[in-house]
PDB file of C-alpha atoms and ligand atoms in Angstrom:
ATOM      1  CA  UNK A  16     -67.557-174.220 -82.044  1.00 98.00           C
ATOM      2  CA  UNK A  17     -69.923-175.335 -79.530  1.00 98.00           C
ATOM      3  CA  UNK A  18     -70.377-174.331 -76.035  1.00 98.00           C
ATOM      4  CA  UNK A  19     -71.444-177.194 -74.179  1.00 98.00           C
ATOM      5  CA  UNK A  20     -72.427-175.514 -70.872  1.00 98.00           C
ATOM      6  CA  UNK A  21     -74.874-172.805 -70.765  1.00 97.00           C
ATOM      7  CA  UNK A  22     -77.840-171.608 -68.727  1.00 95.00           C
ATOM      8  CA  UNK A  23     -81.112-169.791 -69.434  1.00 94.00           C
ATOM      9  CA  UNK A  24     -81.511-166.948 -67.110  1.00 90.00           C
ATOM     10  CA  UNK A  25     -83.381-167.383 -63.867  1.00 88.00           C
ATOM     11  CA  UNK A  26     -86.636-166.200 -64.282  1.00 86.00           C
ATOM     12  CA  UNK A  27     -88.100-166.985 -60.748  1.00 84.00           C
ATOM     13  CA  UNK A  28     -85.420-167.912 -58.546  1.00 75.00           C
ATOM     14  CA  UNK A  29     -84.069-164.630 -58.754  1.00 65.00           C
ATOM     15  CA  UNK A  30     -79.953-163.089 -59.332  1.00 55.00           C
ATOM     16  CA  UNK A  31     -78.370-166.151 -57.218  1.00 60.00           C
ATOM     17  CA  UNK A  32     -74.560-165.477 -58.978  1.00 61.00           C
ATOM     18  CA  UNK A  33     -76.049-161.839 -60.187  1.00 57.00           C
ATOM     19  CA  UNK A  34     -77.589-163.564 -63.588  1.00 67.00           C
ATOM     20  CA  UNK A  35     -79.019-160.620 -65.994  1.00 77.00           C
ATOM     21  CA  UNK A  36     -82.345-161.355 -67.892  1.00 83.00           C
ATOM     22  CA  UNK A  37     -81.760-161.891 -71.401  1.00 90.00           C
ATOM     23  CA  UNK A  38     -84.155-163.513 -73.859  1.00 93.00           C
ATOM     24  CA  UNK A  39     -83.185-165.982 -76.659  1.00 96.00           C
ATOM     25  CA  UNK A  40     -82.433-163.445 -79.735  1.00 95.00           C
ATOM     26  CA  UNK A  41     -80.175-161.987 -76.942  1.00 94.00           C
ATOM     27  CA  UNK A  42     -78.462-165.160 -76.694  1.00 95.00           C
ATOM     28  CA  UNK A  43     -77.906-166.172 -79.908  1.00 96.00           C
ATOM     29  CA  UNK A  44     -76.177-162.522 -80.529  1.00 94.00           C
ATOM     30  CA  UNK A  45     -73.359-164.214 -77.761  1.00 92.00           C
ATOM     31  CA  UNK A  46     -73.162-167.032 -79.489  1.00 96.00           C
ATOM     32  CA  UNK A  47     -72.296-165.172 -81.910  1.00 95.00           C
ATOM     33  CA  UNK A  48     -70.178-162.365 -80.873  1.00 93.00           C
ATOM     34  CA  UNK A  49     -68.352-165.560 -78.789  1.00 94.00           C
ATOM     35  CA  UNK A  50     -68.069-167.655 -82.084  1.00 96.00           C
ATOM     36  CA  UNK A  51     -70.009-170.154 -81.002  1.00 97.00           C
ATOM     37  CA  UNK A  52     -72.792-171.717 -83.580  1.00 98.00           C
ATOM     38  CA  UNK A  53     -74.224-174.495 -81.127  1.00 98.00           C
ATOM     39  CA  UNK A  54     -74.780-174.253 -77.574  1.00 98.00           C
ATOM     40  CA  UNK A  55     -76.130-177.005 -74.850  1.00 98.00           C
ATOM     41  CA  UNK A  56     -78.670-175.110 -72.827  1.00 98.00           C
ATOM     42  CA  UNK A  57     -79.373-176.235 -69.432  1.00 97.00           C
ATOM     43  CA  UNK A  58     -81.983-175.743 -66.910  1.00 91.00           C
ATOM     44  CA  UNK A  59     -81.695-172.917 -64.450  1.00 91.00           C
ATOM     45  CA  UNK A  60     -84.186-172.421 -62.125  1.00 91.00           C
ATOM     46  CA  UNK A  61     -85.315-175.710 -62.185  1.00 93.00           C
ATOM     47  CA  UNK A  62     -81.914-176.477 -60.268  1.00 93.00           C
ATOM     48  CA  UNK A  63     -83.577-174.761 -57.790  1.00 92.00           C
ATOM     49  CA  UNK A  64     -87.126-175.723 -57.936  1.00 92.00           C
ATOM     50  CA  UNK A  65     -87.577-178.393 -60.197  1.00 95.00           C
ATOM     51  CA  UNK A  66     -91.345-177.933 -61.609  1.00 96.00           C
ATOM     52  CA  UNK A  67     -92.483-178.903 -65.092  1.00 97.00           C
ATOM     53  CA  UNK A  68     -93.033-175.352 -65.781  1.00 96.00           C
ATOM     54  CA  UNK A  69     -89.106-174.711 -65.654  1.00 95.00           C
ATOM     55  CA  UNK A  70     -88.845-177.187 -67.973  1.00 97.00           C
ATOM     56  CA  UNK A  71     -92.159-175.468 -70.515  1.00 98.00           C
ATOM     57  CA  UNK A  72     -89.654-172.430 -70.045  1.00 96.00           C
ATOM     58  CA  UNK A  73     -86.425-173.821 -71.261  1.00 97.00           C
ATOM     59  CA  UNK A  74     -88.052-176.261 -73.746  1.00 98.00           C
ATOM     60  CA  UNK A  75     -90.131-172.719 -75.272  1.00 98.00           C
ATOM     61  CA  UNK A  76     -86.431-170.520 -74.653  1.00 97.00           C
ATOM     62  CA  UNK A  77     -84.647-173.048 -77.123  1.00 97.00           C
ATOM     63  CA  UNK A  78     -87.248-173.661 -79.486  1.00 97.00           C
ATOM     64  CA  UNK A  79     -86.029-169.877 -81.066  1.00 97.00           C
ATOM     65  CA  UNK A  80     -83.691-172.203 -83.066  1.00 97.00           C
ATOM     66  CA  UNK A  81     -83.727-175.699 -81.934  1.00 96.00           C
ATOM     67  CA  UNK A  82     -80.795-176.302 -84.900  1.00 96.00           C
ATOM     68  CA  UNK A  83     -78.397-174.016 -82.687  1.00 97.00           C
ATOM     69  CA  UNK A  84     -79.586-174.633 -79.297  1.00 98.00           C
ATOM     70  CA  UNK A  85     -80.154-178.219 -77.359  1.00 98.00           C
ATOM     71  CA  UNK A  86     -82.254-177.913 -74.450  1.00 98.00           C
ATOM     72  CA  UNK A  87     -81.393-180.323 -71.202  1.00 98.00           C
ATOM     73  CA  UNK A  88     -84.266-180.081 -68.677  1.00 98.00           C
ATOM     74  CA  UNK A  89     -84.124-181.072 -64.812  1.00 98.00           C
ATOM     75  CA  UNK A  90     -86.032-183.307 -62.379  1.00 98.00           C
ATOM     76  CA  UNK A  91     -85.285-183.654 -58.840  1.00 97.00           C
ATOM     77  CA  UNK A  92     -85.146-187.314 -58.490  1.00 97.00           C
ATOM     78  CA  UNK A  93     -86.954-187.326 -54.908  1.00 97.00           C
ATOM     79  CA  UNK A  94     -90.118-186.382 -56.516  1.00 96.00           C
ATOM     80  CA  UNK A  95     -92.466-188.497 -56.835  1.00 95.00           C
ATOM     81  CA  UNK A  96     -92.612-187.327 -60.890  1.00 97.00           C
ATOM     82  CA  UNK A  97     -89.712-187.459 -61.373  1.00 98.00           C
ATOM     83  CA  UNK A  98     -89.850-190.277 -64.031  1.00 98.00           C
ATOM     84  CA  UNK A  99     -92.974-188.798 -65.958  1.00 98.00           C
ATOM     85  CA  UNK A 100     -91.511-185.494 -65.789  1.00 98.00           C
ATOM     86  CA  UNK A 101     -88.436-186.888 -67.135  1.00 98.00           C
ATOM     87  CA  UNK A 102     -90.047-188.906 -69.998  1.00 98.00           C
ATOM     88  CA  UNK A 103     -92.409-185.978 -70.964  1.00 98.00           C
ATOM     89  CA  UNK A 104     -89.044-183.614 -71.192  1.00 98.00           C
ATOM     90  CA  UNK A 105     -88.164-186.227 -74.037  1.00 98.00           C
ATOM     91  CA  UNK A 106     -91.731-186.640 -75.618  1.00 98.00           C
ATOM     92  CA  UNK A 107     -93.252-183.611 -75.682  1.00 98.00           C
ATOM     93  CA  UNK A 108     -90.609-181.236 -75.059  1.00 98.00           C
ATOM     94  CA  UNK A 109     -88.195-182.325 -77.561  1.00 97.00           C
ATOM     95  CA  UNK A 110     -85.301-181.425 -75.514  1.00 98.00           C
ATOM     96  CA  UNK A 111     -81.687-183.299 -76.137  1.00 98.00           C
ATOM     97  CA  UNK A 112     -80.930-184.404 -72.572  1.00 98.00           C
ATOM     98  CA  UNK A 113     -81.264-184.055 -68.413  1.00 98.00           C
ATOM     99  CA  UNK A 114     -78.876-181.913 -66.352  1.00 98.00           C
ATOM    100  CA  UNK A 115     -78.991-182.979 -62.225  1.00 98.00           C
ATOM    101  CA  UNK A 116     -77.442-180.938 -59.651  1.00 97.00           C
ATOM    102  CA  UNK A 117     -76.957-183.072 -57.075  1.00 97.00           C
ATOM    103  CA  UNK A 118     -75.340-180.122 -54.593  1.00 95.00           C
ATOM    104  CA  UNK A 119     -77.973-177.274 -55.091  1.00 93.00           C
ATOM    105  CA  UNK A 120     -81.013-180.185 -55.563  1.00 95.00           C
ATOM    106  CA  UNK A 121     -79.839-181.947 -52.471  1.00 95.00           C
ATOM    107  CA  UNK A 122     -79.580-185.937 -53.024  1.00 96.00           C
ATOM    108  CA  UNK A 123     -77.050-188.364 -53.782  1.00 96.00           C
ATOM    109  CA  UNK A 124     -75.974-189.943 -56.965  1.00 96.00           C
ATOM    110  CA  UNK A 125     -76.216-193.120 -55.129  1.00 95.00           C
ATOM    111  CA  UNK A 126     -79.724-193.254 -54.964  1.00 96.00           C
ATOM    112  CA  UNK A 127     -81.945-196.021 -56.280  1.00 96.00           C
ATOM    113  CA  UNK A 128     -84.268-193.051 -57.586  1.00 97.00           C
ATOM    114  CA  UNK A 129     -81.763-192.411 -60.181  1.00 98.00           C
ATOM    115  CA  UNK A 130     -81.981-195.324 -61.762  1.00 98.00           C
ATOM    116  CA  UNK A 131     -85.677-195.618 -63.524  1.00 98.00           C
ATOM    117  CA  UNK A 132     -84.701-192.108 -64.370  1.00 98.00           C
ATOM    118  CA  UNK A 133     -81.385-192.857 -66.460  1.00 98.00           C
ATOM    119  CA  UNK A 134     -83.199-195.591 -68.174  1.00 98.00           C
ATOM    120  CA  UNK A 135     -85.924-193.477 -69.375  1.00 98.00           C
ATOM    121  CA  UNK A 136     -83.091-191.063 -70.471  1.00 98.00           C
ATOM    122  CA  UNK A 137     -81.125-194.175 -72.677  1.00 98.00           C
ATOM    123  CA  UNK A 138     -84.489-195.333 -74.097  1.00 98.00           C
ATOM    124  CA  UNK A 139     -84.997-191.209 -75.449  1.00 97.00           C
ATOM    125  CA  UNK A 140     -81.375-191.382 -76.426  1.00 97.00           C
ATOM    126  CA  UNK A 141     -80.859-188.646 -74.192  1.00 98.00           C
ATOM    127  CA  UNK A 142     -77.491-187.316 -72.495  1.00 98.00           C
ATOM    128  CA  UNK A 143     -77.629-186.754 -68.670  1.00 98.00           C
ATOM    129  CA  UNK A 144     -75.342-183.816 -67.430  1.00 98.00           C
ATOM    130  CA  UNK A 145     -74.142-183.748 -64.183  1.00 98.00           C
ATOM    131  CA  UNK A 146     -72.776-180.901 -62.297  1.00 98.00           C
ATOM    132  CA  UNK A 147     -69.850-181.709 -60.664  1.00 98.00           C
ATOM    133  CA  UNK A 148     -66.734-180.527 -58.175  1.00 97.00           C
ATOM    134  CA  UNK A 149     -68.539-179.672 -54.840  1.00 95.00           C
ATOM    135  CA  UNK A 150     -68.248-182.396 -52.114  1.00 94.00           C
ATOM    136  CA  UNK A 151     -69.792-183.912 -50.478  1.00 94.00           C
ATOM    137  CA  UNK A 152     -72.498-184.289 -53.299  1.00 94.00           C
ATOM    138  CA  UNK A 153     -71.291-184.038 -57.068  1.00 96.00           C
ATOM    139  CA  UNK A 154     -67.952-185.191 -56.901  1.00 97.00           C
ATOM    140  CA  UNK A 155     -66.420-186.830 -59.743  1.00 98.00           C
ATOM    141  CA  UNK A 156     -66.527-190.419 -58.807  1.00 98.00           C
ATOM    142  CA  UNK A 157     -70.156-190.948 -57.523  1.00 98.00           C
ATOM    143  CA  UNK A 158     -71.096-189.555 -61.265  1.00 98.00           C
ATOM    144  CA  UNK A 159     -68.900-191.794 -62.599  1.00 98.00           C
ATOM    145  CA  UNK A 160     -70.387-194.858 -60.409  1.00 98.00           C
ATOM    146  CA  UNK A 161     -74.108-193.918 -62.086  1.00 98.00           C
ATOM    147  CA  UNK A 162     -72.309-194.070 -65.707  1.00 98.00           C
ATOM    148  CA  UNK A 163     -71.166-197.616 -65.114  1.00 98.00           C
ATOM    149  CA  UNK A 164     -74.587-198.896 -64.019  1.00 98.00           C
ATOM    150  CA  UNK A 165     -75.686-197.349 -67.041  1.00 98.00           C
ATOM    151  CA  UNK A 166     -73.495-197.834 -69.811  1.00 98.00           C
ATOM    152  CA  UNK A 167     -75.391-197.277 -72.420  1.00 98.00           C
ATOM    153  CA  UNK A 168     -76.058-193.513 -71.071  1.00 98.00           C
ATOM    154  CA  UNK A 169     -73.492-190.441 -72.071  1.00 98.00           C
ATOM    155  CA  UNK A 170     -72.728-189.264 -68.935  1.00 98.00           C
ATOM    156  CA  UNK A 171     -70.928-185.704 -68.886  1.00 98.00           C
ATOM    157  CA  UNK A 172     -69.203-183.848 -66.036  1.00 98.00           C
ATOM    158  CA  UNK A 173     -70.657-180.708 -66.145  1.00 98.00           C
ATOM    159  CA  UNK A 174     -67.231-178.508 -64.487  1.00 98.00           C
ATOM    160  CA  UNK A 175     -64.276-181.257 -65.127  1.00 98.00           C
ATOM    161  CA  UNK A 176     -64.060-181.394 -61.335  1.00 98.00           C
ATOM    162  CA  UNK A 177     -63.522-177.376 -60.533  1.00 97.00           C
ATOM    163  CA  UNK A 178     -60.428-176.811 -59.007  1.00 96.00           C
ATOM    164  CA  UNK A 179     -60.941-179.588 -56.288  1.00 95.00           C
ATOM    165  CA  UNK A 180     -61.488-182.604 -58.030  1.00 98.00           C
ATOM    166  CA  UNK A 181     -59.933-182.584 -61.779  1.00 98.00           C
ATOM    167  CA  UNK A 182     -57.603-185.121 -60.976  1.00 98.00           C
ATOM    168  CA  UNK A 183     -60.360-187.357 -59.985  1.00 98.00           C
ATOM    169  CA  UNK A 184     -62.493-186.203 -63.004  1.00 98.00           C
ATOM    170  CA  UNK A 185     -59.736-187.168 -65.672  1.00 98.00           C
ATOM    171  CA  UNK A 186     -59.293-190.631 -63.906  1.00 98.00           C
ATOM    172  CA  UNK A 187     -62.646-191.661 -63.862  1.00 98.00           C
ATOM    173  CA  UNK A 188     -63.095-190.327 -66.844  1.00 98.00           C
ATOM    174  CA  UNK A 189     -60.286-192.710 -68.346  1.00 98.00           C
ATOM    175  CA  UNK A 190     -61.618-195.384 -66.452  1.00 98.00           C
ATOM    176  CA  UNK A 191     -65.392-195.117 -67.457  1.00 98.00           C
ATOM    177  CA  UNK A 192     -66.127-195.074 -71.388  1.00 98.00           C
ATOM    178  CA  UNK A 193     -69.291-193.912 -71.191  1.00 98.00           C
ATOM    179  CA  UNK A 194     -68.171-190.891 -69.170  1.00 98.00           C
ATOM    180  CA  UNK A 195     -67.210-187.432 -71.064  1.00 98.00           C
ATOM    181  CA  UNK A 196     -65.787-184.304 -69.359  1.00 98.00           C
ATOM    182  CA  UNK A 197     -66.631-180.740 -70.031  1.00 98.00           C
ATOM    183  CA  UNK A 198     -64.160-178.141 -69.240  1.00 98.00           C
ATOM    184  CA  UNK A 199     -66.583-175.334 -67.600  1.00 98.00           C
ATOM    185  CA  UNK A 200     -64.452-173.302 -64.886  1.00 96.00           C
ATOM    186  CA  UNK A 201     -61.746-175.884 -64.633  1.00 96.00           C
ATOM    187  CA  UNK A 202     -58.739-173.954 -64.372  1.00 95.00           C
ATOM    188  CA  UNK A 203     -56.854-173.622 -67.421  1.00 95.00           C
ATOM    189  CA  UNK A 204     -53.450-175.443 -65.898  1.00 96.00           C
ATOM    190  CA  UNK A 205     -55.746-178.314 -65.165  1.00 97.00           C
ATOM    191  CA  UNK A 206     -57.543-178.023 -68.545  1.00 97.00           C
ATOM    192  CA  UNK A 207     -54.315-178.432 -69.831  1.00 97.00           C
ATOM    193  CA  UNK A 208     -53.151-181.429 -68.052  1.00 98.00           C
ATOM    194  CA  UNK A 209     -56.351-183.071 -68.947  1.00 98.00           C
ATOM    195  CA  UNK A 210     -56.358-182.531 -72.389  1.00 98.00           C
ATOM    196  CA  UNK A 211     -53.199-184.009 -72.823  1.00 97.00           C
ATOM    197  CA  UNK A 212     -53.936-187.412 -70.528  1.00 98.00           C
ATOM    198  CA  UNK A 213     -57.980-187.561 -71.355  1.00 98.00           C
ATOM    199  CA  UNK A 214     -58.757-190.291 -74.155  1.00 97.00           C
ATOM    200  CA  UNK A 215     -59.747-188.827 -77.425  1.00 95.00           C
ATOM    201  CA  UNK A 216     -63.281-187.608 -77.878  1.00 97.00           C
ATOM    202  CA  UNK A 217     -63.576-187.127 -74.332  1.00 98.00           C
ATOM    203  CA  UNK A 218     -63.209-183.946 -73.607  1.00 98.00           C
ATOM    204  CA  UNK A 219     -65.989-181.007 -74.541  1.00 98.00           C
ATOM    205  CA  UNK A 220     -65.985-177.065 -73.661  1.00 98.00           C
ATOM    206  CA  UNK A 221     -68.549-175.180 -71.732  1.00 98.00           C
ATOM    207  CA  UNK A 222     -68.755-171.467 -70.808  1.00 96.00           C
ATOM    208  CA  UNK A 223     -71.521-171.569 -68.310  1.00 95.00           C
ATOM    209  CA  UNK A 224     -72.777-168.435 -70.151  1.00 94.00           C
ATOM    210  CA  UNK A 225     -76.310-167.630 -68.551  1.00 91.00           C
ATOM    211  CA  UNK A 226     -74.647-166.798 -64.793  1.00 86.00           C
ATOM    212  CA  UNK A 227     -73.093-163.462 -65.721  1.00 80.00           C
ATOM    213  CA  UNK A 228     -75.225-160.387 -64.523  1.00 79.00           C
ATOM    214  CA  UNK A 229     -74.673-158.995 -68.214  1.00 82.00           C
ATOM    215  CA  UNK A 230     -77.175-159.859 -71.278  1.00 82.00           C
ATOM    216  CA  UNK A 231     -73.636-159.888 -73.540  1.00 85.00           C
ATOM    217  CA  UNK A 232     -72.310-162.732 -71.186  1.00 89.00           C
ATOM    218  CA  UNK A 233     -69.511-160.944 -71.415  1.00 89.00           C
ATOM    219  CA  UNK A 234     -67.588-163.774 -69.013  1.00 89.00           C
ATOM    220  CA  UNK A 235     -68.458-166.312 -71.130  1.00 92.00           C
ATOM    221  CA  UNK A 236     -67.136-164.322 -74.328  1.00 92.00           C
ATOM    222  CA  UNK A 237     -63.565-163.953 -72.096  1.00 93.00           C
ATOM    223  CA  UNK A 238     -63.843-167.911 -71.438  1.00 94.00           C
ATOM    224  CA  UNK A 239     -63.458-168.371 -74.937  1.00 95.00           C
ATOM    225  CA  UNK A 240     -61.148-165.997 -75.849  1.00 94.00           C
ATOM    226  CA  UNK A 241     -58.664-167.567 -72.657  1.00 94.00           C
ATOM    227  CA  UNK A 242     -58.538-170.776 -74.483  1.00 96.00           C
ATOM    228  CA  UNK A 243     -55.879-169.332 -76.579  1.00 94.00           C
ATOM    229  CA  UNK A 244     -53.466-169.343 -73.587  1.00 94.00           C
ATOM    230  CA  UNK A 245     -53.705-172.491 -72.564  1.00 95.00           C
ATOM    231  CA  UNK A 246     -50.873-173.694 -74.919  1.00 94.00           C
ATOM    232  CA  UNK A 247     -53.145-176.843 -76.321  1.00 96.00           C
ATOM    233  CA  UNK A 248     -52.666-178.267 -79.861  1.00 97.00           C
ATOM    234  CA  UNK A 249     -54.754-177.307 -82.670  1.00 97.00           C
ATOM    235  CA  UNK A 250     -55.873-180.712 -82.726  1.00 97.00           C
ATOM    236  CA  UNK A 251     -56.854-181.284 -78.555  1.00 97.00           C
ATOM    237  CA  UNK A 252     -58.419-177.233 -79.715  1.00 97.00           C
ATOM    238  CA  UNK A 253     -60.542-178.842 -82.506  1.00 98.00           C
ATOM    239  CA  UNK A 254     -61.616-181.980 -80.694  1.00 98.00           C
ATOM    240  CA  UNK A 255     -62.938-180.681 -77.443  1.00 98.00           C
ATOM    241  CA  UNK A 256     -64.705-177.649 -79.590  1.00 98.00           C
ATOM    242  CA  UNK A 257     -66.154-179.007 -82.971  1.00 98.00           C
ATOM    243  CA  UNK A 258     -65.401-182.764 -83.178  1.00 98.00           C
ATOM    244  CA  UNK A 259     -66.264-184.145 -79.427  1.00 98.00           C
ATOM    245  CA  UNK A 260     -69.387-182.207 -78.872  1.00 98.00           C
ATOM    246  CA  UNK A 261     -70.490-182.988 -82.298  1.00 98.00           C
ATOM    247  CA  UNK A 262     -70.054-186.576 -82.042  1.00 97.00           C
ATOM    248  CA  UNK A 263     -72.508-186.292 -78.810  1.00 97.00           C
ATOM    249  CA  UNK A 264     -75.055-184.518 -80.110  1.00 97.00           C
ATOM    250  CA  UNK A 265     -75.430-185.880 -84.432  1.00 95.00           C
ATOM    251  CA  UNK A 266     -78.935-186.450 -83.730  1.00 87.00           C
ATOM    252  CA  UNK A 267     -80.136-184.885 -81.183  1.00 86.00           C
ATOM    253  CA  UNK A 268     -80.386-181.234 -82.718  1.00 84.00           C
ATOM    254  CA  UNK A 269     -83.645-179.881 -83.837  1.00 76.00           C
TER     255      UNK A 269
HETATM  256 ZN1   ZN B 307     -73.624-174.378 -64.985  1.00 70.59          ZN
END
């Protein structure tokens, strides 16, 4: 399966949720034990602090096995970089796409900044990642506003709206084809609800291993092992696990 929401540790901007240090043999021995043989790794302490060094970090962490890990760096769109940084994540990095975090990073979707920035993400035939669920930035429909004026990008929604805003996740997600949604901490009566209403090959999986204060990731491990309870078909089961993610990322694996 693949676990398309994951985290390096934090290596500078220290235990924010409690995050263990782990390295990337350490990881792969979750993915593993979790059954998981691909995982989308995103940025971590560049969501704080958004330097091209966090980037060198996660580009080196997934380069262990680049054929079971895809690295999505960060840029924080108000810097005045942010477009070289974002092109040199593609060029020289090699990594598979660009995660924002609009509520810990501190700007709107909305912002003409984010569009040079997208572009340069289509051209690399990149995927951006947003998080998404926290008002007032990083709700559903302001992600889903950037997909349309880019709809040639893959835009993902990095939480399927939390607990707050799934409804408005699975409608924009309906509405906007070149949006995806990745159940990451949605709750699993929601998860449900959009699995069964979401269009086909919408819909991906994410554990946000990385945050848990133990090297096993023993949360993520349980995220996995509570999709059997959500009373989904073995079909919705194989689409938002194998077929979905896979269809995103042919290509874009080392
Ligand atoms: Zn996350």
């Amino acid at each position: 399966m693949i676990d398309f929401h994951t985290h390096t540790p934090a290596w500078h901007t220290g235990t924010w949720l409690g995050g263990a240090a782990f390295g990337a043999e350490e990881f792969l021995t979750y993915m593993d034990s979790a059954g998981i043989d691909v995982a989308v790794v995103l940025a971590h302490d560049g969501l704080f602090n958004a330097t091209p060094e966090s980037n060198d970090e996660l580009a080196a962490f997934v380069r262990a096995d680049p054929s079971r890990m895809a690295g999505f760096g960060t840029v924080n769109p108000r810097h005045v970089n942010a477009v070289d940084e974002t092109k040199r994540c593609f060029a020289e990095l090699g990594l598979a796409g660009l995660k924002l975090h609009p509520w810990l990073q501190g700007f709107s979707l909305h912002e003409a900044a984010l569009d040079p920035i997208c572009e340069v993400v289509v051209e690399a035939g990149g995927i951006l990642l947003s998080h998404d669920g926290t008002p007032p930035y990083s709700t559903p429909a302001q992600i889903a506003a950037l997909a349309r004026r880019h709809p040639r990008l893959p835009v993902v929604l990095g939480h399927g709206g939390l607990h707050d805003c799934w409804r408005e996740a699975l409608a924009v997600t309906c509405e906007t084809e070149n949006l995806y949604l990745c159940l990451c901490g949605t709750p699993p009566y929601a998860a449900r609800h959009i699995l069964a209403h979401a269009p086909r090959g919408k819909v991906l999986f994410g554990t946000d291993a990385g945050l848990s204060d133990e090297a096993s990731q023993d949360y993520a491990v349980a995220r996995v092992a509570e999709i059997d309870g959500w009373g989904i078909t073995a079909e919705q089961r194989a689409d938002m696990l194998i077929r979905n993610p896979g269809a995103l990322l042919a290509g874009r694996l080392g």
